[in-house]
Coordinates of C-alpha atoms in Angstrom, one line a residue:
Chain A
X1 CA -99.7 303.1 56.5
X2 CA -97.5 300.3 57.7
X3 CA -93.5 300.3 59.1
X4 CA -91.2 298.3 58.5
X5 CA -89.9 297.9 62.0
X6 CA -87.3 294.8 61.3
X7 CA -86.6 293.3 58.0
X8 CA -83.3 292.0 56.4
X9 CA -81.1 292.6 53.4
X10 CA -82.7 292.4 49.7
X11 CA -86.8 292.4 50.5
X12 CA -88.3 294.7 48.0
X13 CA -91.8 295.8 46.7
X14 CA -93.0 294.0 43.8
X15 CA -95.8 293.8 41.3
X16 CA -96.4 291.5 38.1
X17 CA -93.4 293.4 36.9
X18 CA -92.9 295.9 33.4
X19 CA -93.1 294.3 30.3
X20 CA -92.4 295.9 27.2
X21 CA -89.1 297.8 27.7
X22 CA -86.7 295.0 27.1
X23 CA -85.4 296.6 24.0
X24 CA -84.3 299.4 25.7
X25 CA -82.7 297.7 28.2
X26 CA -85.6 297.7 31.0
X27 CA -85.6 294.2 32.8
X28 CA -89.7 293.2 34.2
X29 CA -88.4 292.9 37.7
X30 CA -92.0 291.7 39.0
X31 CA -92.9 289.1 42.0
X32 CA -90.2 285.8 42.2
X33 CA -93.7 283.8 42.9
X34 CA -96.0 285.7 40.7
X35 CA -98.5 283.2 42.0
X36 CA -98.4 283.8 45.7
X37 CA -98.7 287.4 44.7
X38 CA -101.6 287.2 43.0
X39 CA -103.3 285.2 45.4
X40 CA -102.1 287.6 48.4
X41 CA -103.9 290.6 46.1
X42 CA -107.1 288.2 45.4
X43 CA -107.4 287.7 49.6
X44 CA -107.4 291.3 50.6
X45 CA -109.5 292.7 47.6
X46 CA -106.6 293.9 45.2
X47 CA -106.3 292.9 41.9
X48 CA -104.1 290.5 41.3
X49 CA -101.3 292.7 40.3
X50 CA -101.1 295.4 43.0
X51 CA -97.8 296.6 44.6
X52 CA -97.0 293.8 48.0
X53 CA -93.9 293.3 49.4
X54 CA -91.5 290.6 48.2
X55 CA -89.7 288.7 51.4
X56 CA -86.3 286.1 50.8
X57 CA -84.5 287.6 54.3
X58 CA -86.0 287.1 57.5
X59 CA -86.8 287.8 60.3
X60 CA -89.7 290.1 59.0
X61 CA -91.8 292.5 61.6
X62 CA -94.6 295.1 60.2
X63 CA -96.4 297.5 62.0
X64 CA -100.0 298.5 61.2
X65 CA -100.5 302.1 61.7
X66 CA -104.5 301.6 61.4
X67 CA -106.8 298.5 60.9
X68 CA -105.3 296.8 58.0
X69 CA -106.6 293.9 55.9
X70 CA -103.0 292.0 55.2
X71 CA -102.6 288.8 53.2
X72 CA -99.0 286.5 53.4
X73 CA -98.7 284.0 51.1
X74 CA -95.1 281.8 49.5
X75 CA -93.5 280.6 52.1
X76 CA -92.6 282.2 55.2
X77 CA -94.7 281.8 58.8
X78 CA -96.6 284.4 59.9
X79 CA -97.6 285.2 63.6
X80 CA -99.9 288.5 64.4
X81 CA -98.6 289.8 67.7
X82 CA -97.7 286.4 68.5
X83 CA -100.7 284.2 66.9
X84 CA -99.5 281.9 64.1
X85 CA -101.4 282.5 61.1
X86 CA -102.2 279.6 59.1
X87 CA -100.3 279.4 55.5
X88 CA -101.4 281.6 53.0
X89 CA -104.1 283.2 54.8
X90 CA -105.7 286.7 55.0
X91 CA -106.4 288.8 58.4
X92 CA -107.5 292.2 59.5
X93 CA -104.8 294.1 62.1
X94 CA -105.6 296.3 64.7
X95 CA -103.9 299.5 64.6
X96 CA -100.1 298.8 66.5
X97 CA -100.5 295.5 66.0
X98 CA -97.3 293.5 64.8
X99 CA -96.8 291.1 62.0
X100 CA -93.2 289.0 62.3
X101 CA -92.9 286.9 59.2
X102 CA -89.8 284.0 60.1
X103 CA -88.7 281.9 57.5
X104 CA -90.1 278.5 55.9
X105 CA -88.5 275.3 55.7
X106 CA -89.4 274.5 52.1
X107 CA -90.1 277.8 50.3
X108 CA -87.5 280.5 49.9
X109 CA -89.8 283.6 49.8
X110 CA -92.9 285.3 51.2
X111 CA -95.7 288.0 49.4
X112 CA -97.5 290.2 51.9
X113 CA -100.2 292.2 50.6
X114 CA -102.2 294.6 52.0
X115 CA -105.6 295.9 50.8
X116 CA -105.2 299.5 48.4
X117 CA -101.3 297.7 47.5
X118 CA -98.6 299.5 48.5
X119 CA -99.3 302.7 46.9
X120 CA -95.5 304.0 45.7
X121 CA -95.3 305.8 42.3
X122 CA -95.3 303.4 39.5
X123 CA -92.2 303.6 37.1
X124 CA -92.9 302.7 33.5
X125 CA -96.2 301.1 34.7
X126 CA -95.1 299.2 37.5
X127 CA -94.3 299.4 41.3
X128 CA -91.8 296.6 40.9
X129 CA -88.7 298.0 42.6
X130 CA -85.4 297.1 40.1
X131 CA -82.2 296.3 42.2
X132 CA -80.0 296.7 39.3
X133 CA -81.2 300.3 37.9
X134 CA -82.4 301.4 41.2
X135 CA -85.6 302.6 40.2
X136 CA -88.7 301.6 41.4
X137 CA -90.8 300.4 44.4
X138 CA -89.2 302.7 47.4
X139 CA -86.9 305.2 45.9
X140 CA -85.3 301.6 43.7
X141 CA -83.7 300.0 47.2
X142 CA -84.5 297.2 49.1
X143 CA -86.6 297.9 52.4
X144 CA -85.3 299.2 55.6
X145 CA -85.9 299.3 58.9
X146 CA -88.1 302.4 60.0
X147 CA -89.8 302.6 56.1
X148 CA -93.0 304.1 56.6
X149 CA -95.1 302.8 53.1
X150 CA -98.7 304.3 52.6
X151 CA -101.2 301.7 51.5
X152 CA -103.1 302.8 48.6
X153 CA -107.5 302.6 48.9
X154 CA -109.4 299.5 49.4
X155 CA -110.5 298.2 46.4
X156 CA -113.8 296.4 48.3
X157 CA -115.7 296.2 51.1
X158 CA -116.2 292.3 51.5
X159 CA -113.1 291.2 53.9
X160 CA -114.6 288.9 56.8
X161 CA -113.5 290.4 60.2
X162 CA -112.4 286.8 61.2
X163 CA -110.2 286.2 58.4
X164 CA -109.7 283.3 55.6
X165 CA -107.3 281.4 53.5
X166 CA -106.8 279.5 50.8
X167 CA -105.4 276.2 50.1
X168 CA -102.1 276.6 49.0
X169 CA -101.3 275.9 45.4
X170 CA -99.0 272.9 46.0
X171 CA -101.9 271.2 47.6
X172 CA -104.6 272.3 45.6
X173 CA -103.0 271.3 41.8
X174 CA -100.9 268.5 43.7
X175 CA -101.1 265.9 40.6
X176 CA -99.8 268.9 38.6
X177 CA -96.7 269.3 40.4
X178 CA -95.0 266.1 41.0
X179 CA -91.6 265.8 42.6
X180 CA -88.5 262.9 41.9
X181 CA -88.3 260.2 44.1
X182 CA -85.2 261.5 45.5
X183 CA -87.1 264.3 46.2
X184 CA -85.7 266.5 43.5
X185 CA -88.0 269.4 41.9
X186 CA -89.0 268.5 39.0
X187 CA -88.8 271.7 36.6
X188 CA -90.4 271.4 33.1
X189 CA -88.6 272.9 30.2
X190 CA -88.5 273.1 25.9
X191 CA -85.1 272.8 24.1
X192 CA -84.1 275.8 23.3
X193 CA -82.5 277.1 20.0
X194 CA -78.5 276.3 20.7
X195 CA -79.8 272.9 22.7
X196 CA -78.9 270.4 19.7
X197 CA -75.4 272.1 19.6
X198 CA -74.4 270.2 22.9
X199 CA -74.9 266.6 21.1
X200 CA -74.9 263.9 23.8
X201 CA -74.4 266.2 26.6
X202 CA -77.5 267.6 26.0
X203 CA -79.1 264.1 27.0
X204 CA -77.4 264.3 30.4
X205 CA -79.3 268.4 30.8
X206 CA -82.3 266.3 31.1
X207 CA -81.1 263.3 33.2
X208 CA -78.6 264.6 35.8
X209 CA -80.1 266.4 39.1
X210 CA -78.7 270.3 39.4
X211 CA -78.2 271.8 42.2
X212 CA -79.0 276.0 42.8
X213 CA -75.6 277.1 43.9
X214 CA -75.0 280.1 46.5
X215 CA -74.6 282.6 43.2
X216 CA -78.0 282.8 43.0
X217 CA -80.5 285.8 43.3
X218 CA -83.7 287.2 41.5
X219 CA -81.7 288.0 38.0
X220 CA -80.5 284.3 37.7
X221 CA -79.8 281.4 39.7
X222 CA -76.7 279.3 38.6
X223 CA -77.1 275.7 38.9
X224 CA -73.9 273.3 40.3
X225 CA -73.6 269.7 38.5
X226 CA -72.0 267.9 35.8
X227 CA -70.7 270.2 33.3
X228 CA -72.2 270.3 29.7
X229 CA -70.2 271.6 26.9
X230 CA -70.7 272.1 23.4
X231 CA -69.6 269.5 21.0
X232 CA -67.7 272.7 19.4
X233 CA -67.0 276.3 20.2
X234 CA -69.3 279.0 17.9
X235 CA -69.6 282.1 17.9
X236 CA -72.3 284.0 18.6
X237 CA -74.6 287.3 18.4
X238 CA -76.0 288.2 21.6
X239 CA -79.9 287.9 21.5
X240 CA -82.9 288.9 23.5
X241 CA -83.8 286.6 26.4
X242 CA -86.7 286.4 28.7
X243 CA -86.9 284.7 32.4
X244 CA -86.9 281.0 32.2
X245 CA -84.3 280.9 30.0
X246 CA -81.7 278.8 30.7
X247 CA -78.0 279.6 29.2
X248 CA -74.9 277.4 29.4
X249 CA -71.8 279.7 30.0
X250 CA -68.1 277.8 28.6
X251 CA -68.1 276.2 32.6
X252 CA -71.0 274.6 31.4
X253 CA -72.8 275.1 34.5
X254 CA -76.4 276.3 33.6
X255 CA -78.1 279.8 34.1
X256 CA -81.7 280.0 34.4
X257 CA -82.5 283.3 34.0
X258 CA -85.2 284.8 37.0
X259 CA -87.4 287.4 36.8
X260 CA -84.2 290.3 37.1
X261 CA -83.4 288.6 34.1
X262 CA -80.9 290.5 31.7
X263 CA -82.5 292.0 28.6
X264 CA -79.7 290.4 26.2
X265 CA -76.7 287.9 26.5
X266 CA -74.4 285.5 23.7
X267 CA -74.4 282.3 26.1
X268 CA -75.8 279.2 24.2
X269 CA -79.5 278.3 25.1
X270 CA -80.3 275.0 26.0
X271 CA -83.7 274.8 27.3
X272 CA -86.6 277.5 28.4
X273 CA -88.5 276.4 31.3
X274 CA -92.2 276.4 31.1
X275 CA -93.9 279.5 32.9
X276 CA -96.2 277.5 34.8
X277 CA -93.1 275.9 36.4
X278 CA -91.1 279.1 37.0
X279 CA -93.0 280.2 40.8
X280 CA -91.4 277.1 41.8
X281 CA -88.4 278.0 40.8
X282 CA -89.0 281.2 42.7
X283 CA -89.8 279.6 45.5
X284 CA -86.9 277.2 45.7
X285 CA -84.3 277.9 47.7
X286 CA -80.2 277.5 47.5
X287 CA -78.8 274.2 47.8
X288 CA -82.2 272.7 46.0
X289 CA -81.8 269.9 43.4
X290 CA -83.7 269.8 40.7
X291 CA -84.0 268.3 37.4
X292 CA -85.3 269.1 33.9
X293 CA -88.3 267.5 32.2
X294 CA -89.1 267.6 29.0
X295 CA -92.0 269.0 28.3
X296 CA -94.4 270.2 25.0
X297 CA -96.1 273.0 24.4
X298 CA -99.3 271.2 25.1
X299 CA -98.6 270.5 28.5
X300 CA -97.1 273.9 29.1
X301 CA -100.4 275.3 27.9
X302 CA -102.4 272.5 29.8
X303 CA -100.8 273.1 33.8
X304 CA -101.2 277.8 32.4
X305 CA -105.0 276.8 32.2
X306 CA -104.9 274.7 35.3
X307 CA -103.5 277.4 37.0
X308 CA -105.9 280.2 35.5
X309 CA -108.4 277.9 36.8
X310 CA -106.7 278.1 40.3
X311 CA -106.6 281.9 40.2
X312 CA -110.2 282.0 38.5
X313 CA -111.5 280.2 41.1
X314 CA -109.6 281.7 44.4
X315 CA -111.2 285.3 43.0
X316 CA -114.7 284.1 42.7
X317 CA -115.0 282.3 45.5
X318 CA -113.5 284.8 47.8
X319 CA -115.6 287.1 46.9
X320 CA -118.9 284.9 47.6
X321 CA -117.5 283.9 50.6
X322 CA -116.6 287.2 52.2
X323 CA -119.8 289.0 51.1
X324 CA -121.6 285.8 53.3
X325 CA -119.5 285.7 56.2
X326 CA -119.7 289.7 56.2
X327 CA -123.5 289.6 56.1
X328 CA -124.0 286.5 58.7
X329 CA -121.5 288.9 60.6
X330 CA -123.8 292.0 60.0
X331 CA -127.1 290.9 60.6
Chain B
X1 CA -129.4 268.6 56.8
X2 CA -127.8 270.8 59.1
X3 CA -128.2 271.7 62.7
X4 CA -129.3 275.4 63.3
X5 CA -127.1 276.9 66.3
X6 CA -130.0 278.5 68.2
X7 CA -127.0 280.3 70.1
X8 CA -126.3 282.3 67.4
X9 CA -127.2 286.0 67.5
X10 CA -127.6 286.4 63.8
X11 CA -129.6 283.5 63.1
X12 CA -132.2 284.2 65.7
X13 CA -132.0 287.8 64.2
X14 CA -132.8 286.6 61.2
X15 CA -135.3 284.5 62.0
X16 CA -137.0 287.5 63.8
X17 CA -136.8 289.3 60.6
X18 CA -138.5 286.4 59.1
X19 CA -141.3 285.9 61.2
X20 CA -142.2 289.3 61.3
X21 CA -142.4 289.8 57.6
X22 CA -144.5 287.2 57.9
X23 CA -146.9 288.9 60.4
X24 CA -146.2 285.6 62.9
X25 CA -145.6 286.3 66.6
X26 CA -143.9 283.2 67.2
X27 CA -142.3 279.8 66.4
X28 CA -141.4 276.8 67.9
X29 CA -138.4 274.9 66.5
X30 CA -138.1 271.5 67.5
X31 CA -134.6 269.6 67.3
X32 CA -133.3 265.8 68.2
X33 CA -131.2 267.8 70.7
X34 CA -132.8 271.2 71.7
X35 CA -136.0 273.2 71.2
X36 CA -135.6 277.3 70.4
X37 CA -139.2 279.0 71.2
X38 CA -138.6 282.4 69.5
X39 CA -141.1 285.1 70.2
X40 CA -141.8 288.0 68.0
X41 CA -143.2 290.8 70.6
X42 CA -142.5 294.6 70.1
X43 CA -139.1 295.6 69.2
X44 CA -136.9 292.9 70.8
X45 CA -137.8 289.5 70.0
X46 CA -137.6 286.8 73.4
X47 CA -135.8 283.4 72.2
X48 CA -135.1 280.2 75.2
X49 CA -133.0 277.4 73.7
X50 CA -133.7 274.6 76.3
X51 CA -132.0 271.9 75.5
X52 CA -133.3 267.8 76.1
X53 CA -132.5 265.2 79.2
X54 CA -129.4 263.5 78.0
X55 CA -128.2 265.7 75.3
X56 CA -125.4 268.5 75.7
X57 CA -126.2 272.2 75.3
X58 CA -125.4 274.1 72.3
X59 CA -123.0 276.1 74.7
X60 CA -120.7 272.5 75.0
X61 CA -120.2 272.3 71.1
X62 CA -118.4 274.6 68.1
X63 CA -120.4 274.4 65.2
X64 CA -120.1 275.4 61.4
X65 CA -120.0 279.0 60.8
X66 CA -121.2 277.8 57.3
X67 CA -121.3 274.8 55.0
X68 CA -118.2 273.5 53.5
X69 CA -115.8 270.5 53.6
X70 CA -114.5 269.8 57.0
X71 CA -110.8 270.3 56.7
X72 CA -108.3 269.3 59.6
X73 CA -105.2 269.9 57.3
X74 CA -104.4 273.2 57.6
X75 CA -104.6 273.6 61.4
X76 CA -103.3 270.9 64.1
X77 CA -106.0 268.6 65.8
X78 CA -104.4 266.8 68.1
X79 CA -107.0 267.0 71.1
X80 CA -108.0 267.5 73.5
X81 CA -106.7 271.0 73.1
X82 CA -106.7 274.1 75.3
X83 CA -108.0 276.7 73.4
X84 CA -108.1 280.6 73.8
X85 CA -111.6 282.5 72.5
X86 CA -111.1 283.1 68.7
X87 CA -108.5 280.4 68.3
X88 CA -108.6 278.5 65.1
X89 CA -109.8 274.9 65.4
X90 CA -110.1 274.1 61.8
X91 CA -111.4 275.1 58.7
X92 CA -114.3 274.7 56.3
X93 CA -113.2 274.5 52.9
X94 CA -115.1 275.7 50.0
X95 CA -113.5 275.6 46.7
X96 CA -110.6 276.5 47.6
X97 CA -111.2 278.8 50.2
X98 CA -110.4 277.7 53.7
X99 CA -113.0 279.3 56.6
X100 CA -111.6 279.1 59.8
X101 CA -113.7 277.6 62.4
X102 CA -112.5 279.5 65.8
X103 CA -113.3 278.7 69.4
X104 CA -116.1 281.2 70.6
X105 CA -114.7 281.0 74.1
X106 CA -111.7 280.0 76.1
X107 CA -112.4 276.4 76.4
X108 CA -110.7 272.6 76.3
X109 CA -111.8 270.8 72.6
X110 CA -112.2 267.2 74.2
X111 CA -113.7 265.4 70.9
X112 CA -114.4 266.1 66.8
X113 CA -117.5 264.8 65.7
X114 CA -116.7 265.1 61.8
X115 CA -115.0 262.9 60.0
X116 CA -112.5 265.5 57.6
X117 CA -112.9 266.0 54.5
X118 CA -116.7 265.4 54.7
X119 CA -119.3 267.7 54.0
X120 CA -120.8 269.8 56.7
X121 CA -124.2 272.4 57.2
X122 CA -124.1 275.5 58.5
X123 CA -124.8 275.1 62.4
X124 CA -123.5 271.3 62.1
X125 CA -121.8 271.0 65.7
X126 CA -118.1 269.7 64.9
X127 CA -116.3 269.8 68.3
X128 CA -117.5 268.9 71.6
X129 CA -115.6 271.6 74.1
X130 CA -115.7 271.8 78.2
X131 CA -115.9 275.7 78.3
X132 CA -113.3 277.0 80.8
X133 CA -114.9 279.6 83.7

């Protein structure tokens, strides 16, 4: 078991979210990052979608009620009674010992896992906790001080008493994820069916740098900039739509829709940003300019496989090296 | 090739192991730096490490936990550096897992001897330290 013995507004448990019940009006939910939490499962053991805890408020501090194998990833920076942990890294607690999680200058949130996941009763086949319905994760509400969540059992035996890490996606697929010159992030994206409506203004979607405004959270983060307008007003059904989707309301200030995303909504569609892209997204925080590349399904295919790869790699290897640090430790 | 650290519980545990399977009561292991003289006797092998005129002891350096590309990235070096025993110095990267390297005492890391991002053996020494008392 673990406590949560500090922690601010809006952290929450998280999975790989609940597909499948959009059309009854379910949103996934799921990790912001889905990356960092699948790589926080991979270090302690999990699999890769197991129940962690989702961090965007900090401080963070977690108490270990008994020897704990724990993994933070995202951003965030982690100290174990005291000792800075290095980035995305995996460790074994003492019982009582504290973990304080403060925030990170670049990335908005952190994943902790912990081997066995956090072991809460899954809802429609996820632990994802939903804000909006309040179902989910613990009893559908963010974390609070003095939570006491029971860790489910550890999947394997292999963690290294001394601990390991990985290097950090960002580092490790660098060429893959370039940023502007002005230091904007660059966020790739497909028209989308309403995009051709917007004429010339649609030109300056892909030119202009955005900017995540302060009406931002995990169902949508509104961008500030330039407004783009249709060249004329139509009506229009409202449709399904997925995260990644990026609307423009009549203020003509884009939506991208996050992994809270609403199940349906009539606002024109201009773009839908590539899913390899949308962890950064996740990870960026408000006040962040970004702009929109243009990208092809190719490439959008290419940088998924590059980051199977990643993932593919991180699980094998972490397993080969924790079964021969274990047995160097053993004999 | 890499250095064997004949300091190293396990690997003198292993090499027990080794020799006995092997119905050998001993071995002498003779290194630029060092010579281990590991005898197989009863239930509790005897092993002496003496190290050469001119060369530091095993006990003065950190080596490589195992093989893997030196990496200074992930953890500051700027040395020298006061450590604390189990203190990350750096990490060995394989793939792209990181191993941390950690101080096996309390002790001052005065020099690196690896460039980073070059490939290092398992026992290779990496940092020269002046353990504190």
């Amino acid at each position: 078991m673990i406590e949560i013995v500090d922690t601010g507004p809006l952290n929450t448990i998280q999975d790989l979210g609940r597909p499948g019940y959009r059309d009854i009006g379910v949103t996934v939910s799921g990790a912001m990052d889905p990356l960092a939490l699948t790589i926080a499962n991979l270090l302690v053991g999990n699999d890769a979608g197991a129940a962690a805890v989702e961090l965007q408020t900090f401080p963070v501090r977690i108490r270990f009620e008994q020897n704990t194998a724990f993994s933070v990833t995202g951003g965030g920076s982690a100290a174990l009674d005291g000792e800075t942990l290095p980035p995305w890294w995996m460790q074994i607690a003492d019982a009582g010992q504290i973990l304080e999680i403060l925030p990170s200058k670049t990335s908005a949130r952190a994943y902790v896992a912990f081997e066995g996941g956090v072991d809460v009763a899954p809802v429609m086949g996820s632990r994802s906790t939903s804000l909006r319905g309040a179902f989910g994760g613990n009893d559908g509400r963010a974390l609070r001080k003095g939570d006491v969540l029971r860790l489910g059992s550890p999947a394997a035996d292999v963690l290294p008493a001394g601990g390991f890490g990985v290097v950090p996606p960002l580092r490790e697929m660098a060429s893959l994820f370039p940023v502007a010159e002005n230091g904007a992030l660059l966020i790739r994206a497909l028209p989308a069916g309403e995009h051709d409506l917007f004429g010339a203004d649609a030109e300056r979607f892909w030119t202009e740098d955005w900017k995540i405004s302060a009406q931002s959270d995990r169902t949508g983060y509104r961008l500030s900039g330039n407004p783009i307008r249709l060249t004329e007003p139509v009506e229009m059904r409202s449709h399904g739509i997925v995260a990644g989707v990026v609307q423009v309301p009549p203020g003509g200030e884009p939506i991208v829709q996050m992994s809270d995303a609403n199940t349906a909504g009539g606002y024109p569609k201009i773009a839908g940003i590539v899913e390899a892209d949308l962890w950064r997204l996740g990870q960026a925080r408000i006040g962040t300019r970004l702009r929109f590349v243009r990208a092809t399904h190719a490439e959008a295919r290419m940088l998924d496989q590059a980051i199977a790869t990643y993932i593919g790699d991180v699980e094998t290897t972490a397993r080969q090296v924790g079964r021969a640090l274990k047995a160097m430790a053993g004999r | 090739m890499s250095k064997l650290d004949f300091t190293d519980p396990a690997l003198l545990d292993a090499l027990a192991a080794a020799l006995t399977a092997a119905g050998v009561d001993g071995i002498e292991i003779e290194q630029s730096s060092r010579t281990l003289r590991l005898v197989v006797e009863g239930k509790t092998p005897r092993a002496t490490v003496r190290p050469h005129a001119g060369h530091a002891s095993a006990a003065d350096i950190i080596t490589a936990p195992m093989a893997g590309i030196f990496d200074l990235d992930t953890i500051p070096s700027e040395l020298p550096r006061t450590v604390r025993a189990g203190d990350i110095l750096a990490c060995l990267r394989i793939g792209p897992v990181l191993v941390p390297v950690r101080a096996s005492k309390a002790c001052t890391v005065t020099r690196c001897l690896v460039v980073a991002d070059t490939l290092v053996g398992f026992g290779d020494p990496l940092f020269d330290i002046e353990a504190h008392p």
